[in-house]
Amino acid sequence: MNIKFFKKAKISVKLTIIYAIMFSLILLILNASVLLGIKNYFYSQGNKQVGDVNNIFINNVGKTSGNIDVSDKKLLLNIPAKENLFIKVTQNNGKILNVSDRFHYKIANKEPYNIIQHLEEQDRHLLYENIKIKSNKYGTVNLQIVKDMDREYDFMKILFALMATADFIGIILSIFIGYFMSKRMLKPIDNITKIAENISINNLKERIDIKGPEDELKRLGSTFNTMINRLQDSFDRQAEFVSDASHELRTPIAVIKGYANLLDRWGKDDREALEKSIYAIKFEASNMADMVEQLPFLAKGDSGAYKMEKSNFMLNELIDQVLDESSLIAKNKVISSDQNDITKIFADYNTIKQMLRIFIENSIKFTPEQGKIVINSVVHNKSVEIMISDTGIGIPKEEIENVFDRFYTVDKSRAKEKTGTGLGLSIAKRIADLHGGTIKLTSEEGKGTKVSVKLNLSV
């Protein structure tokens, strides 16, 4: 068989060839075993028959204490002629004293004696035994018993021909049946291939019909469908992410462009227009910079590419550090802690710190001067709850459930200079999710906001 052809052949063809070869080898081994078993059986039976004839002849000769004439034809009457058993009695000089009809075998009467031997002569198969016996009339004479195995070999030849014919027919049928069965069994793979060829970024609706038994092909189809579902979710999130980012960037770009045109027309002569334009451009550029800095984290989170570097660290020390840094940044706010339980946590240090800063920065941004911001942490068995509360402007009840959505900002008309990119809380939610934590937000407009984050101390 051409190895290159086999490598390039379809799987169904390869399976058929392998199946046919294995089937042929099994038939060959079985048939060889059967023929060898029959042959051994025939020879064991032949040996037994030669031994029986030997006993019969010796017993007949010994009935009269050796006085019987070994040349008497009556001694041959008890020999079963149908079994192709023949006897010849000769003197030492070669003279024949007694012989069975149709005895035409030329076998030397020599040692070893009393041992059944096998002889192949001109495509003939014989069993024979040479024996020395004593006779009062002739002295020591030679007895030769021959078993002709031609009938047995003819039977085995016919059996071999029948087996070979049956094997040939069986191999041909196995090739056709094997090819048909392999095509049928591999049909789901063809369906997977066709569906995969039809799938593109713009067409992720195709799915594989996974009806049938719970076998490897059904699991393959189920795995393929799961993979396509993940791809579709990924593309949908990517499209939504790009759309949201494009939409959010469009506004500051339009503002910057509008103020740039204003500067081009009036900025050289109008001091007020100049300062107003510069302030607006700087403000929008700062928002855009913050957004561009935050977008990669969300993009990595969506694609699953973000890898956390978890380690054991003291959470209470991290909270104290964030509290001190926030007090330096917002000196006109009262930032404190009533309870900060000493505990160690297994988590990503940098992202946990980033999450805390996001919540505190929001509190600082929307809490008036001399307002209070409190950071507490309480350990509950194998988890810890971090609470950040403030006395800020609060969030309208109808908007609380949307604050963790990307690019969502609460009532931009209330305080334009205080709005952000709308990504901070979304990033904080992503960090909590990555750690298997939960976030609960409660707020009352005009009275303040409280954020509660629950995290497992170990994973």
PDB file of N, CA, C and O in Angstrom, residues 164-204:
ATOM      1  N   ALA A 164     -10.736 -20.315   2.530  1.00  0.00           N
ATOM      2  CA  ALA A 164     -10.158 -19.235   1.722  1.00  0.00           C
ATOM      3  C   ALA A 164     -11.238 -18.498   0.948  1.00  0.00           C
ATOM      4  O   ALA A 164     -11.241 -17.262   0.864  1.00  0.00           O
ATOM      5  N   THR A 165     -12.203 -19.273   0.397  1.00  0.00           N
ATOM      6  CA  THR A 165     -13.311 -18.636  -0.340  1.00  0.00           C
ATOM      7  C   THR A 165     -14.168 -17.793   0.604  1.00  0.00           C
ATOM      8  O   THR A 165     -14.531 -16.647   0.281  1.00  0.00           O
ATOM      9  N   ALA A 166     -14.468 -18.374   1.770  1.00  0.00           N
ATOM     10  CA  ALA A 166     -15.274 -17.630   2.748  1.00  0.00           C
ATOM     11  C   ALA A 166     -14.526 -16.381   3.227  1.00  0.00           C
ATOM     12  O   ALA A 166     -15.126 -15.317   3.401  1.00  0.00           O
ATOM     13  N   ASP A 167     -13.201 -16.509   3.414  1.00  0.00           N
ATOM     14  CA  ASP A 167     -12.414 -15.356   3.847  1.00  0.00           C
ATOM     15  C   ASP A 167     -12.418 -14.263   2.797  1.00  0.00           C
ATOM     16  O   ASP A 167     -12.548 -13.070   3.113  1.00  0.00           O
ATOM     17  N   PHE A 168     -12.267 -14.671   1.529  1.00  0.00           N
ATOM     18  CA  PHE A 168     -12.245 -13.679   0.441  1.00  0.00           C
ATOM     19  C   PHE A 168     -13.569 -12.932   0.381  1.00  0.00           C
ATOM     20  O   PHE A 168     -13.604 -11.695   0.289  1.00  0.00           O
ATOM     21  N   ILE A 169     -14.668 -13.710   0.439  1.00  0.00           N
ATOM     22  CA  ILE A 169     -15.992 -13.072   0.416  1.00  0.00           C
ATOM     23  C   ILE A 169     -16.172 -12.183   1.647  1.00  0.00           C
ATOM     24  O   ILE A 169     -16.691 -11.065   1.562  1.00  0.00           O
ATOM     25  N   GLY A 170     -15.707 -12.689   2.814  1.00  0.00           N
ATOM     26  CA  GLY A 170     -15.827 -11.915   4.041  1.00  0.00           C
ATOM     27  C   GLY A 170     -15.037 -10.617   3.990  1.00  0.00           C
ATOM     28  O   GLY A 170     -15.510  -9.573   4.458  1.00  0.00           O
ATOM     29  N   ILE A 171     -13.826 -10.667   3.415  1.00  0.00           N
ATOM     30  CA  ILE A 171     -13.000  -9.455   3.318  1.00  0.00           C
ATOM     31  C   ILE A 171     -13.645  -8.437   2.394  1.00  0.00           C
ATOM     32  O   ILE A 171     -13.693  -7.229   2.699  1.00  0.00           O
ATOM     33  N   ILE A 172     -14.159  -8.910   1.239  1.00  0.00           N
ATOM     34  CA  ILE A 172     -14.834  -7.993   0.308  1.00  0.00           C
ATOM     35  C   ILE A 172     -16.036  -7.350   0.982  1.00  0.00           C
ATOM     36  O   ILE A 172     -16.244  -6.118   0.903  1.00  0.00           O
ATOM     37  N   LEU A 173     -16.843  -8.189   1.659  1.00  0.00           N
ATOM     38  CA  LEU A 173     -18.015  -7.642   2.357  1.00  0.00           C
ATOM     39  C   LEU A 173     -17.601  -6.685   3.466  1.00  0.00           C
ATOM     40  O   LEU A 173     -18.252  -5.657   3.684  1.00  0.00           O
ATOM     41  N   SER A 174     -16.502  -7.028   4.175  1.00  0.00           N
ATOM     42  CA  SER A 174     -16.051  -6.154   5.259  1.00  0.00           C
ATOM     43  C   SER A 174     -15.612  -4.797   4.723  1.00  0.00           C
ATOM     44  O   SER A 174     -15.800  -3.774   5.389  1.00  0.00           O
ATOM     45  N   ILE A 175     -15.027  -4.783   3.523  1.00  0.00           N
ATOM     46  CA  ILE A 175     -14.606  -3.503   2.933  1.00  0.00           C
ATOM     47  C   ILE A 175     -15.821  -2.633   2.645  1.00  0.00           C
ATOM     48  O   ILE A 175     -15.870  -1.442   3.008  1.00  0.00           O
ATOM     49  N   PHE A 176     -16.834  -3.238   1.993  1.00  0.00           N
ATOM     50  CA  PHE A 176     -18.025  -2.453   1.650  1.00  0.00           C
ATOM     51  C   PHE A 176     -18.810  -2.055   2.899  1.00  0.00           C
ATOM     52  O   PHE A 176     -19.207  -0.892   3.055  1.00  0.00           O
ATOM     53  N   ILE A 177     -19.013  -3.022   3.794  1.00  0.00           N
ATOM     54  CA  ILE A 177     -19.771  -2.721   5.016  1.00  0.00           C
ATOM     55  C   ILE A 177     -18.993  -1.742   5.896  1.00  0.00           C
ATOM     56  O   ILE A 177     -19.557  -0.805   6.468  1.00  0.00           O
ATOM     57  N   GLY A 178     -17.657  -1.949   5.978  1.00  0.00           N
ATOM     58  CA  GLY A 178     -16.830  -1.048   6.780  1.00  0.00           C
ATOM     59  C   GLY A 178     -16.863   0.372   6.252  1.00  0.00           C
ATOM     60  O   GLY A 178     -16.959   1.336   7.024  1.00  0.00           O
ATOM     61  N   TYR A 179     -16.811   0.513   4.917  1.00  0.00           N
ATOM     62  CA  TYR A 179     -16.843   1.850   4.322  1.00  0.00           C
ATOM     63  C   TYR A 179     -18.197   2.509   4.572  1.00  0.00           C
ATOM     64  O   TYR A 179     -18.280   3.690   4.940  1.00  0.00           O
ATOM     65  N   PHE A 180     -19.269   1.718   4.408  1.00  0.00           N
ATOM     66  CA  PHE A 180     -20.611   2.255   4.638  1.00  0.00           C
ATOM     67  C   PHE A 180     -20.788   2.678   6.085  1.00  0.00           C
ATOM     68  O   PHE A 180     -21.295   3.769   6.382  1.00  0.00           O
ATOM     69  N   MET A 181     -20.363   1.810   7.021  1.00  0.00           N
ATOM     70  CA  MET A 181     -20.521   2.112   8.443  1.00  0.00           C
ATOM     71  C   MET A 181     -19.659   3.298   8.867  1.00  0.00           C
ATOM     72  O   MET A 181     -20.091   4.140   9.652  1.00  0.00           O
ATOM     73  N   SER A 182     -18.427   3.355   8.349  1.00  0.00           N
ATOM     74  CA  SER A 182     -17.551   4.476   8.712  1.00  0.00           C
ATOM     75  C   SER A 182     -18.114   5.795   8.186  1.00  0.00           C
ATOM     76  O   SER A 182     -18.057   6.819   8.878  1.00  0.00           O
ATOM     77  N   LYS A 183     -18.667   5.773   6.959  1.00  0.00           N
ATOM     78  CA  LYS A 183     -19.278   6.997   6.422  1.00  0.00           C
ATOM     79  C   LYS A 183     -20.463   7.423   7.283  1.00  0.00           C
ATOM     80  O   LYS A 183     -20.647   8.610   7.558  1.00  0.00           O
ATOM     81  N   ARG A 184     -21.238   6.420   7.707  1.00  0.00           N
ATOM     82  CA  ARG A 184     -22.410   6.739   8.515  1.00  0.00           C
ATOM     83  C   ARG A 184     -22.008   7.243   9.887  1.00  0.00           C
ATOM     84  O   ARG A 184     -22.609   8.199  10.412  1.00  0.00           O
ATOM     85  N   MET A 185     -20.994   6.600  10.482  1.00  0.00           N
ATOM     86  CA  MET A 185     -20.554   7.014  11.819  1.00  0.00           C
ATOM     87  C   MET A 185     -19.882   8.379  11.796  1.00  0.00           C
ATOM     88  O   MET A 185     -19.935   9.124  12.777  1.00  0.00           O
ATOM     89  N   LEU A 186     -19.213   8.699  10.670  1.00  0.00           N
ATOM     90  CA  LEU A 186     -18.502   9.979  10.577  1.00  0.00           C
ATOM     91  C   LEU A 186     -19.362  11.088   9.989  1.00  0.00           C
ATOM     92  O   LEU A 186     -18.867  12.206   9.793  1.00  0.00           O
ATOM     93  N   LYS A 187     -20.619  10.780   9.717  1.00  0.00           N
ATOM     94  CA  LYS A 187     -21.508  11.796   9.159  1.00  0.00           C
ATOM     95  C   LYS A 187     -21.622  13.026  10.050  1.00  0.00           C
ATOM     96  O   LYS A 187     -21.636  14.164   9.553  1.00  0.00           O
ATOM     97  N   PRO A 188     -21.722  12.848  11.403  1.00  0.00           N
ATOM     98  CA  PRO A 188     -21.742  14.044  12.258  1.00  0.00           C
ATOM     99  C   PRO A 188     -20.521  14.937  12.083  1.00  0.00           C
ATOM    100  O   PRO A 188     -20.614  16.162  12.195  1.00  0.00           O
ATOM    101  N   ILE A 189     -19.362  14.332  11.808  1.00  0.00           N
ATOM    102  CA  ILE A 189     -18.159  15.142  11.580  1.00  0.00           C
ATOM    103  C   ILE A 189     -18.304  15.943  10.294  1.00  0.00           C
ATOM    104  O   ILE A 189     -17.883  17.106  10.214  1.00  0.00           O
ATOM    105  N   ASP A 190     -18.904  15.319   9.256  1.00  0.00           N
ATOM    106  CA  ASP A 190     -19.167  16.065   8.016  1.00  0.00           C
ATOM    107  C   ASP A 190     -20.095  17.240   8.291  1.00  0.00           C
ATOM    108  O   ASP A 190     -19.903  18.340   7.749  1.00  0.00           O
ATOM    109  N   ASN A 191     -21.098  17.005   9.143  1.00  0.00           N
ATOM    110  CA  ASN A 191     -22.019  18.101   9.485  1.00  0.00           C
ATOM    111  C   ASN A 191     -21.283  19.217  10.217  1.00  0.00           C
ATOM    112  O   ASN A 191     -21.509  20.403   9.950  1.00  0.00           O
ATOM    113  N   ILE A 192     -20.391  18.821  11.141  1.00  0.00           N
ATOM    114  CA  ILE A 192     -19.598  19.815  11.867  1.00  0.00           C
ATOM    115  C   ILE A 192     -18.752  20.619  10.887  1.00  0.00           C
ATOM    116  O   ILE A 192     -18.632  21.842  10.984  1.00  0.00           O
ATOM    117  N   THR A 193     -18.140  19.919   9.921  1.00  0.00           N
ATOM    118  CA  THR A 193     -17.292  20.592   8.928  1.00  0.00           C
ATOM    119  C   THR A 193     -18.098  21.586   8.108  1.00  0.00           C
ATOM    120  O   THR A 193     -17.666  22.723   7.877  1.00  0.00           O
ATOM    121  N   LYS A 194     -19.280  21.157   7.639  1.00  0.00           N
ATOM    122  CA  LYS A 194     -20.108  22.040   6.812  1.00  0.00           C
ATOM    123  C   LYS A 194     -20.566  23.265   7.608  1.00  0.00           C
ATOM    124  O   LYS A 194     -20.561  24.385   7.104  1.00  0.00           O
ATOM    125  N   ILE A 195     -20.962  23.021   8.869  1.00  0.00           N
ATOM    126  CA  ILE A 195     -21.396  24.139   9.700  1.00  0.00           C
ATOM    127  C   ILE A 195     -20.238  25.088   9.975  1.00  0.00           C
ATOM    128  O   ILE A 195     -20.390  26.318   9.948  1.00  0.00           O
ATOM    129  N   ALA A 196     -19.050  24.509  10.239  1.00  0.00           N
ATOM    130  CA  ALA A 196     -17.867  25.346  10.495  1.00  0.00           C
ATOM    131  C   ALA A 196     -17.529  26.193   9.278  1.00  0.00           C
ATOM    132  O   ALA A 196     -17.089  27.346   9.411  1.00  0.00           O
ATOM    133  N   GLU A 197     -17.725  25.639   8.074  1.00  0.00           N
ATOM    134  CA  GLU A 197     -17.449  26.396   6.856  1.00  0.00           C
ATOM    135  C   GLU A 197     -18.432  27.551   6.679  1.00  0.00           C
ATOM    136  O   GLU A 197     -18.097  28.572   6.071  1.00  0.00           O
ATOM    137  N   ASN A 198     -19.652  27.384   7.200  1.00  0.00           N
ATOM    138  CA  ASN A 198     -20.669  28.424   7.051  1.00  0.00           C
ATOM    139  C   ASN A 198     -20.574  29.507   8.120  1.00  0.00           C
ATOM    140  O   ASN A 198     -21.215  30.539   8.019  1.00  0.00           O
ATOM    141  N   ILE A 199     -19.763  29.233   9.156  1.00  0.00           N
ATOM    142  CA  ILE A 199     -19.665  30.182  10.267  1.00  0.00           C
ATOM    143  C   ILE A 199     -18.687  31.293   9.924  1.00  0.00           C
ATOM    144  O   ILE A 199     -17.601  31.057   9.399  1.00  0.00           O
ATOM    145  N   SER A 200     -19.059  32.488  10.233  1.00  0.00           N
ATOM    146  CA  SER A 200     -18.183  33.647  10.089  1.00  0.00           C
ATOM    147  C   SER A 200     -18.511  34.613  11.207  1.00  0.00           C
ATOM    148  O   SER A 200     -19.408  34.375  12.024  1.00  0.00           O
ATOM    149  N   ILE A 201     -17.787  35.708  11.264  1.00  0.00           N
ATOM    150  CA  ILE A 201     -18.046  36.704  12.318  1.00  0.00           C
ATOM    151  C   ILE A 201     -19.466  37.236  12.225  1.00  0.00           C
ATOM    152  O   ILE A 201     -20.095  37.535  13.232  1.00  0.00           O
ATOM    153  N   ASN A 202     -19.982  37.318  10.997  1.00  0.00           N
ATOM    154  CA  ASN A 202     -21.325  37.854  10.798  1.00  0.00           C
ATOM    155  C   ASN A 202     -22.399  36.775  10.850  1.00  0.00           C
ATOM    156  O   ASN A 202     -23.578  37.058  10.695  1.00  0.00           O
ATOM    157  N   ASN A 203     -22.004  35.511  10.995  1.00  0.00           N
ATOM    158  CA  ASN A 203     -22.973  34.415  11.043  1.00  0.00           C
ATOM    159  C   ASN A 203     -22.539  33.403  12.090  1.00  0.00           C
ATOM    160  O   ASN A 203     -21.810  32.461  11.796  1.00  0.00           O
ATOM    161  N   LEU A 204     -22.983  33.607  13.302  1.00  0.00           N
ATOM    162  CA  LEU A 204     -22.658  32.696  14.399  1.00  0.00           C
ATOM    163  C   LEU A 204     -23.908  32.007  14.922  1.00  0.00           C
ATOM    164  O   LEU A 204     -23.930  31.533  16.056  1.00  0.00           O
TER     165      LEU A 204
END
